[in-house]
């Protein structure tokens, strides 16, 4: 129903879960919701000396543009 309302779905789990290669405990079906885009944790932050850091805003703008993610469209993100 979310996609019928022009909302974009963002799956922020690991790529192995998004593609259904690994099934996390409590998950009934492998893979992702049809139409969801994968935004894995390693794309959101980077590690430096054991700490997680965010990238500069321009990095996210470029990434989202390449992935077809709009900042102007309602979004549902899930893990």
XYZ file of C-alpha atoms in Angstrom, residues 8 11 17 25 27-28 32 37-40 44 47 49 51-54 56 58-59 62-63 65-66 69-71 76:
29
model
C 9.434 5.415 -1.263
C 15.604 -0.956 3.382
C 19.393 -9.605 4.175
C 15.679 -14.613 13.488
C 11.800 -12.826 9.897
C 9.245 -14.956 8.077
C 12.907 -7.237 0.779
C 15.726 0.506 -2.343
C 18.716 -0.749 -0.385
C 20.626 1.790 1.713
C 23.011 -0.417 3.695
C 25.275 5.691 5.776
C 34.366 4.041 10.671
C 39.522 4.506 14.780
C 34.000 5.282 15.895
C 31.203 5.785 13.358
C 31.004 9.105 11.520
C 28.509 10.609 9.097
C 29.195 15.443 4.530
C 26.861 16.609 -0.311
C 27.895 12.938 -0.200
C 24.924 12.580 -4.551
C 24.252 9.064 -3.247
C 20.411 11.142 -6.519
C 22.262 8.134 -7.965
C 15.863 8.596 -3.620
C 14.038 11.922 -3.409
C 14.190 14.239 -0.401
C 9.412 4.832 4.924
